[in-house]
Coordinates of C-alpha atoms and ligand atoms in Angstrom, one line a residue:
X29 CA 0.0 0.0 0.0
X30 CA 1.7 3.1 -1.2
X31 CA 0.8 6.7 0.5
X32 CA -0.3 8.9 -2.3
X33 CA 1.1 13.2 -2.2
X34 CA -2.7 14.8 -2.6
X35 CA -3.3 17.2 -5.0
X36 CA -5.8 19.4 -6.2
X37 CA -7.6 21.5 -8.8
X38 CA -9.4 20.7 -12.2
X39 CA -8.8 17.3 -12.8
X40 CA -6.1 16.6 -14.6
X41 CA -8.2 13.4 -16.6
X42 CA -10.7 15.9 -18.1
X43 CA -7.8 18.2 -19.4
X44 CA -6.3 15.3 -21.3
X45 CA -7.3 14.2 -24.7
X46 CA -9.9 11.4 -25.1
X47 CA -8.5 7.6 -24.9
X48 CA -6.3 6.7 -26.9
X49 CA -3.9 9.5 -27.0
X50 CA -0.2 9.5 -27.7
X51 CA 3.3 10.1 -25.6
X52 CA 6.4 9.3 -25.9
X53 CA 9.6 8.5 -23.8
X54 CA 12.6 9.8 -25.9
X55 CA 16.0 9.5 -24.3
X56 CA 19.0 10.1 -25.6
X57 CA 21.5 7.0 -26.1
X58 CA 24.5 9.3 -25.1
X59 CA 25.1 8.1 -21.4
X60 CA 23.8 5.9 -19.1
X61 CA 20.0 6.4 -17.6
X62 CA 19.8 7.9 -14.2
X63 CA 17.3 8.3 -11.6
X64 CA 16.2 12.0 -13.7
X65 CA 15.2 9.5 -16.9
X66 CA 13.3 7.0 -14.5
X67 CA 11.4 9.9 -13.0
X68 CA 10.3 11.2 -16.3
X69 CA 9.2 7.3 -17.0
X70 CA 7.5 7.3 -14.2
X71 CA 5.4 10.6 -15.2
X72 CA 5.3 9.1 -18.6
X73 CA 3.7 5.5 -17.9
X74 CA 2.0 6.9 -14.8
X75 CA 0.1 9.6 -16.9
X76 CA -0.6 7.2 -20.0
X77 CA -2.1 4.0 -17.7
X78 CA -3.9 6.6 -15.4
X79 CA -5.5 8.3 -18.4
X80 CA -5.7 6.1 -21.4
X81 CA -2.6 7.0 -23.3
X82 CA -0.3 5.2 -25.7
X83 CA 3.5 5.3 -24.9
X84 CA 5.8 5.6 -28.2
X85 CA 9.0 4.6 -27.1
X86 CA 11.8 7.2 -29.8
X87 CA 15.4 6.9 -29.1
X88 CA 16.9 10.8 -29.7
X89 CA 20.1 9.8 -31.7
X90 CA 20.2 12.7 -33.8
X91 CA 23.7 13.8 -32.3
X92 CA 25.7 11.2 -33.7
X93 CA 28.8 12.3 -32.4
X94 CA 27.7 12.0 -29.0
X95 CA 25.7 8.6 -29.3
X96 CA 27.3 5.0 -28.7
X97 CA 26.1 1.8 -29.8
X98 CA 26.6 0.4 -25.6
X99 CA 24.5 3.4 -24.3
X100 CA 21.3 2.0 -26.6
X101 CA 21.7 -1.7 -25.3
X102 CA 22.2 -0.5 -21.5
X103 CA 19.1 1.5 -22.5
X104 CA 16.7 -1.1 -23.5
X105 CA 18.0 -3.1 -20.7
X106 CA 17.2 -0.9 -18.2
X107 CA 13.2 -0.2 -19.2
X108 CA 13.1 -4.2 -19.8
X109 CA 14.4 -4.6 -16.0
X110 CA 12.4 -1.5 -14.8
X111 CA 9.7 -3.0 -16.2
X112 CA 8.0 -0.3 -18.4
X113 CA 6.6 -1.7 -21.6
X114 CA 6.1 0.8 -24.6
X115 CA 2.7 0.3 -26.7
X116 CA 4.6 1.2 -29.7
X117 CA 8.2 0.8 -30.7
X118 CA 9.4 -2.6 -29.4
X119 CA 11.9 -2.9 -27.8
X120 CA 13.1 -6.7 -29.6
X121 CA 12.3 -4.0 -32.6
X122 CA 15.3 -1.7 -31.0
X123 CA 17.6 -4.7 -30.6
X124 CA 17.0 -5.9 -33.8
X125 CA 18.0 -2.9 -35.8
X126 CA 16.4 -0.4 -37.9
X127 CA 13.0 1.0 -36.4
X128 CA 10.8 4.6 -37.2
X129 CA 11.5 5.3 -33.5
X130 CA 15.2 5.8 -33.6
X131 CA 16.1 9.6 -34.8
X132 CA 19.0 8.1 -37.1
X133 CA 16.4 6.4 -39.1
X134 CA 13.8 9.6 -40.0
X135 CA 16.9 11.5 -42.0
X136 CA 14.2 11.9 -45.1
X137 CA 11.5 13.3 -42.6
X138 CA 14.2 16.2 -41.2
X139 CA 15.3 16.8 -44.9
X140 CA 11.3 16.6 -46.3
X141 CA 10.4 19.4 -43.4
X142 CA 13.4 21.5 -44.1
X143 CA 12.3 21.6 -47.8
X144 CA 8.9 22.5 -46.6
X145 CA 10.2 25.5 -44.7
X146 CA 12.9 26.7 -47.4
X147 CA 10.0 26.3 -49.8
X148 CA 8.0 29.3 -47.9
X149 CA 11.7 31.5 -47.8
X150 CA 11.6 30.8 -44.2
X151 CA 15.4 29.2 -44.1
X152 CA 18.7 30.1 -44.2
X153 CA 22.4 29.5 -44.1
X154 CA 23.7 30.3 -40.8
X155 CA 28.5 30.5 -40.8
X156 CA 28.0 32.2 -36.7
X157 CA 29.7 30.3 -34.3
X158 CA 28.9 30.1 -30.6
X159 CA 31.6 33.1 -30.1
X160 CA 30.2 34.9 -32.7
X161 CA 26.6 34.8 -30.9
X162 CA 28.1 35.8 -27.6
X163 CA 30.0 38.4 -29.4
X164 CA 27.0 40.4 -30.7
X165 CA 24.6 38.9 -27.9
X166 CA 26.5 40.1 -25.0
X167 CA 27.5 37.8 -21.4
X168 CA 24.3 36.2 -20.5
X169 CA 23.2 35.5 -17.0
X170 CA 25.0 31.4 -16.6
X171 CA 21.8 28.9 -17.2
X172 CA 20.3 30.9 -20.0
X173 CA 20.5 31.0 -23.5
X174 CA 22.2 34.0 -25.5
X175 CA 19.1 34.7 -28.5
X176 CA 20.7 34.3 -32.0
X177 CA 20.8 37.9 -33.0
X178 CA 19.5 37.2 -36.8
X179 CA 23.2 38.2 -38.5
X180 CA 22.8 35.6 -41.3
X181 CA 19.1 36.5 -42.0
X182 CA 20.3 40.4 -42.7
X183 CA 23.1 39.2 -44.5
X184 CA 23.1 35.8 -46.5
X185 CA 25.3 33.6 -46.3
X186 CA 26.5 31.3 -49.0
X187 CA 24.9 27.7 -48.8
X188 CA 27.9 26.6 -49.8
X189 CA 30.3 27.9 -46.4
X190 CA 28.5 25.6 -44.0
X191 CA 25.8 23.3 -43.2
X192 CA 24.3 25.2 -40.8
X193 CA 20.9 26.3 -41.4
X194 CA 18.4 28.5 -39.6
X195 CA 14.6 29.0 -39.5
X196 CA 13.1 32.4 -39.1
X197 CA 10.9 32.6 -36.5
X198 CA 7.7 35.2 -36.6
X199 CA 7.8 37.9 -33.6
X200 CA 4.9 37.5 -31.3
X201 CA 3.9 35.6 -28.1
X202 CA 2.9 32.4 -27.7
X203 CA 0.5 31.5 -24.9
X204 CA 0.0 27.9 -23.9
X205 CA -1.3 25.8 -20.7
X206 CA 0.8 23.6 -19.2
X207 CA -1.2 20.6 -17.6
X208 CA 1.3 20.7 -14.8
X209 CA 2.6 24.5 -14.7
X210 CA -0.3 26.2 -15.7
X211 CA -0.4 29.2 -17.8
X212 CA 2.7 30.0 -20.1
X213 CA 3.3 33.0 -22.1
X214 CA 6.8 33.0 -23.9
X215 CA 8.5 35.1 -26.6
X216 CA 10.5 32.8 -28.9
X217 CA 12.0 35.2 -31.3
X218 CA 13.2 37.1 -28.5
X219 CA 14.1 34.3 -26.1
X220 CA 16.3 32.5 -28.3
X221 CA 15.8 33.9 -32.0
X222 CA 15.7 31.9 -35.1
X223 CA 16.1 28.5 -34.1
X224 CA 19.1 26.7 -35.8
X225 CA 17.5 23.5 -37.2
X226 CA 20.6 21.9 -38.5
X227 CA 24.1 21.9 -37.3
X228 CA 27.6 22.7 -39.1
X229 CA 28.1 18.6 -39.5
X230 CA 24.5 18.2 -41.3
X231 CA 22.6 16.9 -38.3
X232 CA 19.1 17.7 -37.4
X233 CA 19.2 19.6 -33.8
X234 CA 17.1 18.6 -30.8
X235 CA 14.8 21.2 -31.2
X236 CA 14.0 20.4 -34.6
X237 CA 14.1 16.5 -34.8
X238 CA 11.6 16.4 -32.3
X239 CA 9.0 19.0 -33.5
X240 CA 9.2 16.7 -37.0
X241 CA 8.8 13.6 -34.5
X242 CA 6.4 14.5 -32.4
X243 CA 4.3 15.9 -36.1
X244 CA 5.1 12.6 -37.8
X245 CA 4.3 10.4 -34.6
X246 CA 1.0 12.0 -34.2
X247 CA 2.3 12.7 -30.2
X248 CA -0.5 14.7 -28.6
X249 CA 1.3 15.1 -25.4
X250 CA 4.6 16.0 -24.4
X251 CA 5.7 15.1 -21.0
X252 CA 8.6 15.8 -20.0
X253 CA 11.4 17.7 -17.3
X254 CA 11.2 21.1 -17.1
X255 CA 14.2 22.0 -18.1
X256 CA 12.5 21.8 -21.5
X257 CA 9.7 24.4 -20.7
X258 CA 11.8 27.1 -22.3
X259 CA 12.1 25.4 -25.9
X260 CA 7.9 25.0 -25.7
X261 CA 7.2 27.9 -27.4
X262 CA 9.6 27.7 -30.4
X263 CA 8.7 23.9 -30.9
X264 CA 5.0 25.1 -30.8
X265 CA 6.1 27.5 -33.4
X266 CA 8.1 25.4 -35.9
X267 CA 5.2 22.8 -35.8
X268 CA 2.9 25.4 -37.0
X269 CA 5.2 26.3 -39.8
X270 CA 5.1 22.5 -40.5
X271 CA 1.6 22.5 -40.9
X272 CA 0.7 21.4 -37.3
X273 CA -2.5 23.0 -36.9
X274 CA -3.1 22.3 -33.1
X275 CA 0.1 21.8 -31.1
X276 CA 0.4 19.1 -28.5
X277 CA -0.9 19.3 -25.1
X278 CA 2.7 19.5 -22.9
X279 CA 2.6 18.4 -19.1
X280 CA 6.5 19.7 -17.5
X281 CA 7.2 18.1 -14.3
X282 CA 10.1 18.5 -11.7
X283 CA 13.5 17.8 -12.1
X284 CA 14.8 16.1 -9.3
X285 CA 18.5 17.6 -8.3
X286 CA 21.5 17.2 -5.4
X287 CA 21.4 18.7 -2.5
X288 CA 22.6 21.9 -4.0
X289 CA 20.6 22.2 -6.5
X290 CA 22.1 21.3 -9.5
X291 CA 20.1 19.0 -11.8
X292 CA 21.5 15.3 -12.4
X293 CA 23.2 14.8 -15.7
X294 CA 25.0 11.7 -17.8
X295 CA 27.8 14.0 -18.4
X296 CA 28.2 14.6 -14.6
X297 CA 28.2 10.6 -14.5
X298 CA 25.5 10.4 -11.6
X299 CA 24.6 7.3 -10.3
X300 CA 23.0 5.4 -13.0
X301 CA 20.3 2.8 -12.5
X302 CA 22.9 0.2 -13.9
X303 CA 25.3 1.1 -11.2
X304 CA 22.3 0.9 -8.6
X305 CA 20.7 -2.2 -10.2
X306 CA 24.6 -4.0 -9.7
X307 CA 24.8 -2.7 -6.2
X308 CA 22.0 -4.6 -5.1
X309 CA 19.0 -2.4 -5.9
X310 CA 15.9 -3.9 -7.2
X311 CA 13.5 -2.7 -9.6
X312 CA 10.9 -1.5 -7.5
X313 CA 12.5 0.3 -4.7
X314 CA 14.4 1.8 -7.3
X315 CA 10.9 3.0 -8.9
X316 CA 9.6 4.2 -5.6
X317 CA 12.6 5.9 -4.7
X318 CA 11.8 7.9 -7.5
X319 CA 8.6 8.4 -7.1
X320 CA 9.5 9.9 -3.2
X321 CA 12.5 12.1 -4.6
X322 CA 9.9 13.4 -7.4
X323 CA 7.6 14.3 -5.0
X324 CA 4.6 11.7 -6.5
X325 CA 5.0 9.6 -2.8
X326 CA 5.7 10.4 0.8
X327 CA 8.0 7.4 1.9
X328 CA 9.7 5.3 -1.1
X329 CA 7.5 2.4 -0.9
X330 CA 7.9 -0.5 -3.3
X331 CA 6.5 0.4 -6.2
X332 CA 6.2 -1.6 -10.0
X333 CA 6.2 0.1 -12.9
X334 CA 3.1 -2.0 -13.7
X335 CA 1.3 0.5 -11.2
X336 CA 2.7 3.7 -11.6
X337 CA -0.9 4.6 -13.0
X338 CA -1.8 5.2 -9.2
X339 CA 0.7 7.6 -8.6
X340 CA -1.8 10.0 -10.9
X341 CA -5.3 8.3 -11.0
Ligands
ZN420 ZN1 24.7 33.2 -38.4

């Protein structure tokens, strides 16, 4: 018997889209998953089996310099011992080799939807590098972003001199509600600027790869840390420009973090639940330990990932 954190306000069931409605877990095969991925998978699972939602399981590869072939096994191992079972995107399917839900595999959907936008002028070449931003930008506060001041877009750049390219993004505000942070009013073109869609080596970026993703995957809600609230508003953006006529519902829950504050990280090598899982851990404390730190429980009780639906329902 697990002891449930209450909550209250408008519930969160009749704020969801009807039965049947699509998520995803998307990590990144560029480390090792931590306790910060297994929190998002509980929030995930917990969400979807509470509220009758599909879980799409996407593997983010779309930095191939950063991605390793032992990162992806270690990956699918750890949600097969955890215990969370996607509805689409097998994971035999991810052992086995080429699936739609690995990034590396949707190269024609990135290149089709930068077409798409070149086709309506809204692309360009982009030679700055990160200096040159900072340069013209000016120091910005550590944590945030320095906004790409729009140099390329006054003066164009040769397609030829990089691969880089750039989507212009309209002025304006966009206004969203977050099912877990309420209402949200953000600024893209002046937060970050036009929103670099494909890097110097030819690869999609994050914030591009997954707009296409969540477009092609028909993903009606996005949940996921938020750290990500920031890049809501741009994504909402570029899937408009894609055609996306209604974005995605997006539900941005807490990060958990040390002790002084800073948030865990693969590059920081925090504990990751393989480490744990050798030391002796089992699946379910490991899953209710989670659930404590992420504020969903009030003592880490035993919990498997078969019932994270009560965490929400
Ligand atoms: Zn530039």
């Amino acid at each position: 018997m697990v002891t449930l954190v209450q909550r209250t306000g408008a519930s969160l069931g009749d704020r969801l889209p009807a039965p049947g409605w699509r998520t995803r877990f998307a990590p990144a095969p560029t480390g090792y998953l931590h306790l910060g991925h297994l929190v998002n998978a509980l929030h995930v699972w917990g969400l979807a089996r509470a509220f009758g939602g599909h879980v799409i399981l996407r593997l983010e590869d779309h930095d191939r310099t950063r991605c390793r072939p032992e990162y992806e096994t270690a990956l699918l191992d750890d949600l097969e011992w955890l215990g969370f079972v996607p509805d689409h995107g097998d994971i035999a399917q991810f052992r086995l080799g080429a699936t739609p839900g690995r990034q590396s595999d949707n190269g024609a959907a990135y290149d089709a939807a930068l077409t798409r936008l070149g086709d309506m002028q809204r692309v360009y070449a982009c030679t700055c590098s990160r200096r040159d931003i900072l340069a013209i930008a000016g120091p910005t506060v550590a944590g945030e972003e320095a906004a790409y001041p729009g140099t390329c877009r006054h003066n164009r750049q040769s397609p030829d001199g990089t691969r880089a390219r750039r989507v212009v993004l309209d002025d304006g505000e966009v206004r969203f509600e977050d099912l877990a942070l309420g209402p949200q009013q953000q600024i893209p073109s002046h937060d970050c600027g036009d929103v670099l869609v494909r890097d110097r080596l030819g690869h999609p970026t994050y914030q591009f790869a997954v707009v296409v993703d969540d477009l092609k995957q028909g993903i009606d809600v996005v949940i996921r840390g938020e750290d990500l609230l920031a890049s809501t508003g741009r994504q909402i953006m570029l899937a408009h420009s894609l055609g996306r006529g209604t974005p995605p519902l997006f539900y941005h829950h807490a990060l958990i973090r040390h002790a002084d504050g800073r948030k865990l990280s693969k590059a920081a090598h925090d504990t990751s639940l393989r480490e744990l899982r050798a030391s002796g851990a089992d699946a379910d404390s490991l899953i209710g330990e989670a659930a404590k730190r992420a504020g969903l429980l009030h003592a880490p009780d035993r919990l498997a990932a078969s019932d994270v639906a009560q965490l929400f329902a």
